Short mmCIF file of C-alpha atoms in Angstrom, two decimals:
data_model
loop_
_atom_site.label_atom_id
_atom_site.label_comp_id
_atom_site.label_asym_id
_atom_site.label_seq_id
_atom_site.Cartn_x
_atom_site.Cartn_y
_atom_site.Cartn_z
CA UNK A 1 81.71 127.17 77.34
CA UNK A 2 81.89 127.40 81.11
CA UNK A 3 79.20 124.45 82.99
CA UNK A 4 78.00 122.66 79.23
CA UNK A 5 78.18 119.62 80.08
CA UNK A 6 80.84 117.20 78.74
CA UNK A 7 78.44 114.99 76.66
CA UNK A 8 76.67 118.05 74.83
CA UNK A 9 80.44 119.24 74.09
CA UNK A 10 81.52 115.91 72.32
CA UNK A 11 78.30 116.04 70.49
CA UNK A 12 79.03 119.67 69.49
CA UNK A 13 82.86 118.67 68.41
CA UNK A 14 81.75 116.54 66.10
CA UNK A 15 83.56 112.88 66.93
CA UNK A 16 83.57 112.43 63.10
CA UNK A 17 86.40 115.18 62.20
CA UNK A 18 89.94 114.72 63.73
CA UNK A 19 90.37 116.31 67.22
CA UNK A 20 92.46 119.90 67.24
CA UNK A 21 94.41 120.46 70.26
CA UNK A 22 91.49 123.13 70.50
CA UNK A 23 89.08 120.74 70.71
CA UNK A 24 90.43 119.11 73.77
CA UNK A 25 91.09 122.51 75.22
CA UNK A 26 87.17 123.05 74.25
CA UNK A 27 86.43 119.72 76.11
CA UNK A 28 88.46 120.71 79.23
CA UNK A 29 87.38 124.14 79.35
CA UNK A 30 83.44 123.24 79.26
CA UNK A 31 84.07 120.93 82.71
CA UNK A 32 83.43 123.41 85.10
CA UNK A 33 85.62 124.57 87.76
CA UNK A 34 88.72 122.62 86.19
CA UNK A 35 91.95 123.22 87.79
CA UNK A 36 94.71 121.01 86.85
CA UNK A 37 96.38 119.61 84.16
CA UNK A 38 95.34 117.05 81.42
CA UNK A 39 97.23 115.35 78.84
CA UNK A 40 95.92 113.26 75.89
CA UNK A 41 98.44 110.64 74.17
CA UNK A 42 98.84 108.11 71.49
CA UNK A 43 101.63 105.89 72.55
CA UNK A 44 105.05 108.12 72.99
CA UNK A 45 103.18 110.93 71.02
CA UNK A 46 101.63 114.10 73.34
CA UNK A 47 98.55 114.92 71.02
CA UNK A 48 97.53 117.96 73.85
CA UNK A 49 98.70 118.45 77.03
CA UNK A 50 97.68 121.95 79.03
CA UNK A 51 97.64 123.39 82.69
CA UNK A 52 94.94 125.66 83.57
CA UNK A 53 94.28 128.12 86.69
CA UNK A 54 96.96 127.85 89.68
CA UNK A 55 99.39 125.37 91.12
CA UNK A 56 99.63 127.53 93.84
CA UNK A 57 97.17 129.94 94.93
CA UNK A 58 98.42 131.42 97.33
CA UNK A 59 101.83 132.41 95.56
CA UNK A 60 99.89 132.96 92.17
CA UNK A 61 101.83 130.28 91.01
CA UNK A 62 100.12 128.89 87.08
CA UNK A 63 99.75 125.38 86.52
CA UNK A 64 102.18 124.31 84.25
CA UNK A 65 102.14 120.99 82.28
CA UNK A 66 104.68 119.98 84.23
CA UNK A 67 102.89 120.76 87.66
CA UNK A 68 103.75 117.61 90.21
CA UNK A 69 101.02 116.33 91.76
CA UNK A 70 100.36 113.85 94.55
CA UNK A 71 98.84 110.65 92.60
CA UNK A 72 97.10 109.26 95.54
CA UNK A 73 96.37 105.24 95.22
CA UNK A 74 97.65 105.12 91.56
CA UNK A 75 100.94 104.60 93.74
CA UNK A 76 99.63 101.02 94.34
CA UNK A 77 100.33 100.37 90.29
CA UNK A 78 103.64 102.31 90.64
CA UNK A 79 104.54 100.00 93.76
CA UNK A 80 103.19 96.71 91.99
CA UNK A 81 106.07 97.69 88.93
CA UNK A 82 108.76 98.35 91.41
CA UNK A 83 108.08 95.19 92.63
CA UNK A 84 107.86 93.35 89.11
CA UNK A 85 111.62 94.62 88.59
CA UNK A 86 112.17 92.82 91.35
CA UNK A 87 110.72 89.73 90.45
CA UNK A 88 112.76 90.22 86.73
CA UNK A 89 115.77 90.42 88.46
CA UNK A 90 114.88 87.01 90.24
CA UNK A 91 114.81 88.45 93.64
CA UNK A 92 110.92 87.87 94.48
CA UNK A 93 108.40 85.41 93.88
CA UNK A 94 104.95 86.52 93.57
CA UNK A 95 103.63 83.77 94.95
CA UNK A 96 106.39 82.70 97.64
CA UNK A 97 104.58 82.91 101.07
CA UNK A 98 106.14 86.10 103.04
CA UNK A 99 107.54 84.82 105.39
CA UNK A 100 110.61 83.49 102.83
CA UNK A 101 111.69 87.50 103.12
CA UNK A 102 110.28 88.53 106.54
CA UNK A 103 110.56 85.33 109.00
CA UNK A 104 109.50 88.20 111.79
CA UNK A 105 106.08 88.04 110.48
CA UNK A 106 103.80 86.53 112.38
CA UNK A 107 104.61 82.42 111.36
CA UNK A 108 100.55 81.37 110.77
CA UNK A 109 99.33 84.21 108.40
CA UNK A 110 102.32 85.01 106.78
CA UNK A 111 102.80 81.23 105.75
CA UNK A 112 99.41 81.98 103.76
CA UNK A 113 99.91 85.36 102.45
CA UNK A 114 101.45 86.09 99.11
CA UNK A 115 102.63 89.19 97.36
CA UNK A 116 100.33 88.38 94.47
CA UNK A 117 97.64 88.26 97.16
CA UNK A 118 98.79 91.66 98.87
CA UNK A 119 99.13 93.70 95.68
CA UNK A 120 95.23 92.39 94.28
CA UNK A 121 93.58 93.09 97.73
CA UNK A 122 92.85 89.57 98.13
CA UNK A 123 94.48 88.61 101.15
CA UNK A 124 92.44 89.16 103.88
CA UNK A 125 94.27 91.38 106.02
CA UNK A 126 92.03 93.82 107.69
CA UNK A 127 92.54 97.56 107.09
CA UNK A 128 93.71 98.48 110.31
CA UNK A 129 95.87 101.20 108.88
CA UNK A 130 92.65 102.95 107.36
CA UNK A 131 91.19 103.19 110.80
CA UNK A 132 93.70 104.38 112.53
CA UNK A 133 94.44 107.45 110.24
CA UNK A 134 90.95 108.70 111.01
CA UNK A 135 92.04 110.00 114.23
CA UNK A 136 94.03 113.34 112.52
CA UNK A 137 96.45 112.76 115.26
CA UNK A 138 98.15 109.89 113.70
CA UNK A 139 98.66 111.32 110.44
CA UNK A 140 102.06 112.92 110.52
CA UNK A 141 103.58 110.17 112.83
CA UNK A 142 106.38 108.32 111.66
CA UNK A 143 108.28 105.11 112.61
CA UNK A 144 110.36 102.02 111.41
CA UNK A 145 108.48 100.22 108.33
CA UNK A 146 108.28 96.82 110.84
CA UNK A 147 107.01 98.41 113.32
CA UNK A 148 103.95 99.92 111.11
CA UNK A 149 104.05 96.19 110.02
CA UNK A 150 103.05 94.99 113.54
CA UNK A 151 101.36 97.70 114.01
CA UNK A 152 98.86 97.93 111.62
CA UNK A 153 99.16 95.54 109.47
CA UNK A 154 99.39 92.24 111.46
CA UNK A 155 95.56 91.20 112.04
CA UNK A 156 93.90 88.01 112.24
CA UNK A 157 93.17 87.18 108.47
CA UNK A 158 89.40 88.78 107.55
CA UNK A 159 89.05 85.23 105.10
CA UNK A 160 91.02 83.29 103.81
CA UNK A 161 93.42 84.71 101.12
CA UNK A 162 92.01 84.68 97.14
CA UNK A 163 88.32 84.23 98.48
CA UNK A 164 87.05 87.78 98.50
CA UNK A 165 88.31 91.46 98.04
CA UNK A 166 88.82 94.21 100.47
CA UNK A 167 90.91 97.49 99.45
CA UNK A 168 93.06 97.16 102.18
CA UNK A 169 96.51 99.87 102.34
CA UNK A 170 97.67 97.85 105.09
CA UNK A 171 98.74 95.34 102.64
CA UNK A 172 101.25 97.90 101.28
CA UNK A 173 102.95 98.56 104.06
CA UNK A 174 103.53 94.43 103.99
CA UNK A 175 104.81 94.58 100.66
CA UNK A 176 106.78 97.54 101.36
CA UNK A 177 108.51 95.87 104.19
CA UNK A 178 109.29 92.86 101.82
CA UNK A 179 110.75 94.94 99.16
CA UNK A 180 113.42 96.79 101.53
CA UNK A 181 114.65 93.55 103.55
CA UNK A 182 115.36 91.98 100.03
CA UNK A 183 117.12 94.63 98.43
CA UNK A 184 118.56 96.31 101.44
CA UNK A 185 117.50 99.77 100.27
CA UNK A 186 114.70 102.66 101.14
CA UNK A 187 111.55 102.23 98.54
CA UNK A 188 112.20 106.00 97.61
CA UNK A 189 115.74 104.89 96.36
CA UNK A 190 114.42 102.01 94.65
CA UNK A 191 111.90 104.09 92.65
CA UNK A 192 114.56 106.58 91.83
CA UNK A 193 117.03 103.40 90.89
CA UNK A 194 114.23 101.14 88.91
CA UNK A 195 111.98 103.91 87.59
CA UNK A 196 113.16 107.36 88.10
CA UNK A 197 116.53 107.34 86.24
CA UNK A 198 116.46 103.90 83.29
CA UNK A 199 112.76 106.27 82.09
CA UNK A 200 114.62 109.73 82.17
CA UNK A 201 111.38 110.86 84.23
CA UNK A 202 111.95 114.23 85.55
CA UNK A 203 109.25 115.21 88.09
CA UNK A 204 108.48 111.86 89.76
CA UNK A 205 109.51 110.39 93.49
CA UNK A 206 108.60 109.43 96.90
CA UNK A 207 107.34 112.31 99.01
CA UNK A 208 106.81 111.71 103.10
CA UNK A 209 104.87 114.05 104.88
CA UNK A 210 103.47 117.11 103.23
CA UNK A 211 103.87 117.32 99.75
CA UNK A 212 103.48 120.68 99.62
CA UNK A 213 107.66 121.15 100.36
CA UNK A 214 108.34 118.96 97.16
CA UNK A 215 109.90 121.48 94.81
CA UNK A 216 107.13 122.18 91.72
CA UNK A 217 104.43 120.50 93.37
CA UNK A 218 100.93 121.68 92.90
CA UNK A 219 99.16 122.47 96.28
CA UNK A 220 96.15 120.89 97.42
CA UNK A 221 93.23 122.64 98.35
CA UNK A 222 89.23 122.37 99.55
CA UNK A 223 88.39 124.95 97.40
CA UNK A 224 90.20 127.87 95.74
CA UNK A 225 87.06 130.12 96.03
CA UNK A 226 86.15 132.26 97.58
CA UNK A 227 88.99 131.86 98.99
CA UNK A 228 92.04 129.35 98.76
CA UNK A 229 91.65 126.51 101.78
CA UNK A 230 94.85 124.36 101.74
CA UNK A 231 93.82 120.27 102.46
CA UNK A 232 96.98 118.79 103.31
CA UNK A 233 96.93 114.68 104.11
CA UNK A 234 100.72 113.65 105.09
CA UNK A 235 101.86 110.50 104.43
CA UNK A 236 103.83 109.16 106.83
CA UNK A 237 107.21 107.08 105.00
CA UNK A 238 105.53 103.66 106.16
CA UNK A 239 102.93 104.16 103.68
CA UNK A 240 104.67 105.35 100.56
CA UNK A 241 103.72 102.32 98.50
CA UNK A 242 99.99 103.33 99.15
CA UNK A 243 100.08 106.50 98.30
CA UNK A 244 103.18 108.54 98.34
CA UNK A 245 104.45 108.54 94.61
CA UNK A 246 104.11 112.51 92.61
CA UNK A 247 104.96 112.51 89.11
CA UNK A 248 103.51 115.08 86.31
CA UNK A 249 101.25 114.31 83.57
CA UNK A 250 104.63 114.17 80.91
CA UNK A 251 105.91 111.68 83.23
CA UNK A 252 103.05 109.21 83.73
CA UNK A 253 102.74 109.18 80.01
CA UNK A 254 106.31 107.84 79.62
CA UNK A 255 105.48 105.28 82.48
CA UNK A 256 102.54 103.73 81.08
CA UNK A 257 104.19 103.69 77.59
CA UNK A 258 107.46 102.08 78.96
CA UNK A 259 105.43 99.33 81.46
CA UNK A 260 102.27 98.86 78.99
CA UNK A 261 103.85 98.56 75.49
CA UNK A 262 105.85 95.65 76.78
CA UNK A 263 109.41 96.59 77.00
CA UNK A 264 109.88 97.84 80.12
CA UNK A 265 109.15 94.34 82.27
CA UNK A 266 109.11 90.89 81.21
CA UNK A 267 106.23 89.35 79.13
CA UNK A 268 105.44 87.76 82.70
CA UNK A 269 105.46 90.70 84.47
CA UNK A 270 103.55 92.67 82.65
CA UNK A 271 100.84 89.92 81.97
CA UNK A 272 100.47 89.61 86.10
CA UNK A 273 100.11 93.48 86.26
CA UNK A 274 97.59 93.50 83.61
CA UNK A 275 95.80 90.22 84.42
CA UNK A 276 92.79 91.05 86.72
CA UNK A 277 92.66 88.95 89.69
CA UNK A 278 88.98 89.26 91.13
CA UNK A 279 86.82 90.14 88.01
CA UNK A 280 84.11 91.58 89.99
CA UNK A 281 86.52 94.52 91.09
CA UNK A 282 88.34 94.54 87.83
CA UNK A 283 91.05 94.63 89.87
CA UNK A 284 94.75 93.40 88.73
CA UNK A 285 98.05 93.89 90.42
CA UNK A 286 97.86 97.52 92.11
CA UNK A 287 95.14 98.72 89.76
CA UNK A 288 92.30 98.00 87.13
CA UNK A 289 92.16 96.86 83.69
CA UNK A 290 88.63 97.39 82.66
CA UNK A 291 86.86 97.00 79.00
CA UNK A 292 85.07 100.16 78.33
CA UNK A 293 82.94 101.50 75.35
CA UNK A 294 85.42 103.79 74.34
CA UNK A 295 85.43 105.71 71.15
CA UNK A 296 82.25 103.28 70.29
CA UNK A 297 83.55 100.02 70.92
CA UNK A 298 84.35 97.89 73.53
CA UNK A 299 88.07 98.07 74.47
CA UNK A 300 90.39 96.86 77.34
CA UNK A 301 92.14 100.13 79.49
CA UNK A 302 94.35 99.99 82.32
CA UNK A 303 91.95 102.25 84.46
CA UNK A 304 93.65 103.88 87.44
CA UNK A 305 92.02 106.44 89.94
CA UNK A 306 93.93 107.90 92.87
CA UNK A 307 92.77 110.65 95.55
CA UNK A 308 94.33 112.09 98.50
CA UNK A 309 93.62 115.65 100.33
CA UNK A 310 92.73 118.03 97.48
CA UNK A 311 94.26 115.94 95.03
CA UNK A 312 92.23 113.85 92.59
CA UNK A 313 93.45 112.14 89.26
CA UNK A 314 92.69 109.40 86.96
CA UNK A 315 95.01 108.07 83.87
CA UNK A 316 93.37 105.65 81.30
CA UNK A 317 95.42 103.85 78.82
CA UNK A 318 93.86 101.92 76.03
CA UNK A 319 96.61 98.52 75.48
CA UNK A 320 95.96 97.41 72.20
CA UNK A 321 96.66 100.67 71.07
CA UNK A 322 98.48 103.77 73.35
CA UNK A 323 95.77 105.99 73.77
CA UNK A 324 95.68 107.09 76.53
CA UNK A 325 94.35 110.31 79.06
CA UNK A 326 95.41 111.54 81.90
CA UNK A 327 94.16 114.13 84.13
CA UNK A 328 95.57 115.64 87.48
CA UNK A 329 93.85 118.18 89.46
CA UNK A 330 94.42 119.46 93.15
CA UNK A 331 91.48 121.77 94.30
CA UNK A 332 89.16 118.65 95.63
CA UNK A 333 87.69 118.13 92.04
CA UNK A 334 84.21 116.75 91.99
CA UNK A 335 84.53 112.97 91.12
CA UNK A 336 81.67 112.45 88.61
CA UNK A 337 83.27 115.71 86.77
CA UNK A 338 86.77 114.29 86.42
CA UNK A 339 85.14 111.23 85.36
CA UNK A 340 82.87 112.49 82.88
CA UNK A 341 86.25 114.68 81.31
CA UNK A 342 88.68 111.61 81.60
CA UNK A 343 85.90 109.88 79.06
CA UNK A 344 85.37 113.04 77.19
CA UNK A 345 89.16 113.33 76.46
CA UNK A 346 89.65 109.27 75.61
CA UNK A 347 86.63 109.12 73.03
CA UNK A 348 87.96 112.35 71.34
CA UNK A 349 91.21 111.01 70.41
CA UNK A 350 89.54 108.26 68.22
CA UNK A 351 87.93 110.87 66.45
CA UNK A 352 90.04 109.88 63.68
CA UNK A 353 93.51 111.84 62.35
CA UNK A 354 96.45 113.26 63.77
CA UNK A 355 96.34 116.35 66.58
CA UNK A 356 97.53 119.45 65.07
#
């Protein structure tokens, strides 16, 4: 079934039958050049979940659906629910200007920035970070989370905070910043302490630098033929909130169930993470919440992307109900294709019945 294309495949399935674990397999095997791992759920329930071709090419090491992978920007929605515990334990206020937790922020914009402001990319503070990583040089440098603060993320305001969107990672490093000066410890301990260990998750952290050294991580690549080309992207400690969070597919699924059915934050919190602040983005707090035709109707899905080096992924989670898709690949995936599969997969599972 090698380069059908995904539509022609759902057609050929048959959306009116229940979906086989087969059937997904069918689905993932007709996207060509798939290397990765992809999991399709129903709240707590794993319908199909399967690794295909090589975590590690150069070790002939198989993906495994428990492969970690590097989730790129989707640690923006991982960093917004660290920072919701922190709210439910009383210690933030979204909406308290910054400078109540860092009063070495510069006095005039920090009076008018917000966290709520930071986390939507609504605040107006310019992407300074973004440029500065285009010089490779500056990649693998490292240094104290207010300094990368001044640094890079301490720019006259771009307009005036709520009044337009820019996706801006130098408002991470802000946040980041905020959350270690109130509770006194490192954001990768925080993760482990908040997420990591009350969700039993077993292949998620904070990396810094090259992931590649993180035990069971998938490698990232430019291409795996002819021959395998490693694309590393380090990320520096400063920027872990933007995009230094690896978990596995397994994992993520317990995530989304424990933050998206409800019980994991407050009714509060999880209404501002799923509440989306500048509609024309359909951007919330850290990520999207988008209404899709999905398995022929319109329904509301968070709807996160992330990217970084040869690592691509996107996780989809319908709320009313748990279904939900995710796929994570690490050999520079072509965009439109992991797109085109992530729908595939999410239609399929309202093809009515139980996987079997």
């Amino acid at each position: 079934m090698r380069g059908l294309k995904i539509a022609g495949t759902v057609l050929a399935l048959g959306l009116a039958t229940p979906c086989t674990a087969q059937s997904y397999h069918d689905l993932v095997d007709a996207s060509d050049g798939f290397n990765g791992v992809a999991l399709v759920g129903t709240g707590k329930q794993v319908r199909f979940v399967e690794g295909i071709g090589r975590a590690d090419a150069a070790n002939g090491v198989p993906m495994l659906a428990s492969t970690r992978f590097e989730t790129g920007s989707v640690s923006k929605w991982v960093a917004s629910i660290v920072i919701l515990k922190l709210v439910d334990q009383g210690r933030l206020d979204l909406d308290a200007p910054i400078t109540r937790y860092l009063p070495d922020y510069r006095a005039d914009t920090g009076a008018r920035l917000t966290l709520r402001r930071l986390m939507s990319h609504s605040s107006g503070v310019p992407n300074d970070i973004q440029a500065a990583r285009k010089d490779p040089a500056t990649r693998g440098i490292e240094m104290e989370q207010m300094a990368a603060v001044r640094r890079y993320a301490s720019g006259d305001l771009a307009f005036a905070p709520g009044t337009e969107w820019d996706y801006s990672h130098s408002n991470w490093l802000i946040a980041k910043a905020v959350a270690e000066r109130i509770s006194g410890k490192p954001y990768a301990a925080l993760v482990e302490q908040l997420l990591v260990r009350p969700l039993g998750l077993k292949d998620s952290g904070v990396y810094r630098g090259d992931s590649g050294a993180v035990r069971g991580m998938a490698q990232g690549y430019a291409a795996l033929v002819p021959e395998p080309v490693r694309k590393p992207n380090p990320v520096p400690d400063f920027m872990a909130m933007a995009g230094g969070f690896y978990t596995s597919a397994p994992d993520l699924l317990v995530l989304m169930n424990a933050v998206l059915d409800g019980r994991f934050l407050s009714p509060a919190s999880r209404k501002a993470l799923t509440t989306t602040l500048m509609p024309d983005q359909h951007y919330a707090l850290g990520g999207r919440v988008r209404i899709e035709k999905i398995g022929g109707r319109d329904r509301e899905a968070a709807w996160e992307d992330g990217s970084n080096g040869g690592f691509r992924m996107l996780a989809r989670r319908v709320l009313a109900d748990g279904h939900t898709v995710i796929v994570l690949t690490n050999a520079s995936y072509d965009y439109q294709k992991l797109g085109d599969l992530g729908t595939a997969l999410l239609d399929a599972s309202y093809a009515g019945g139980e996987a079997r």
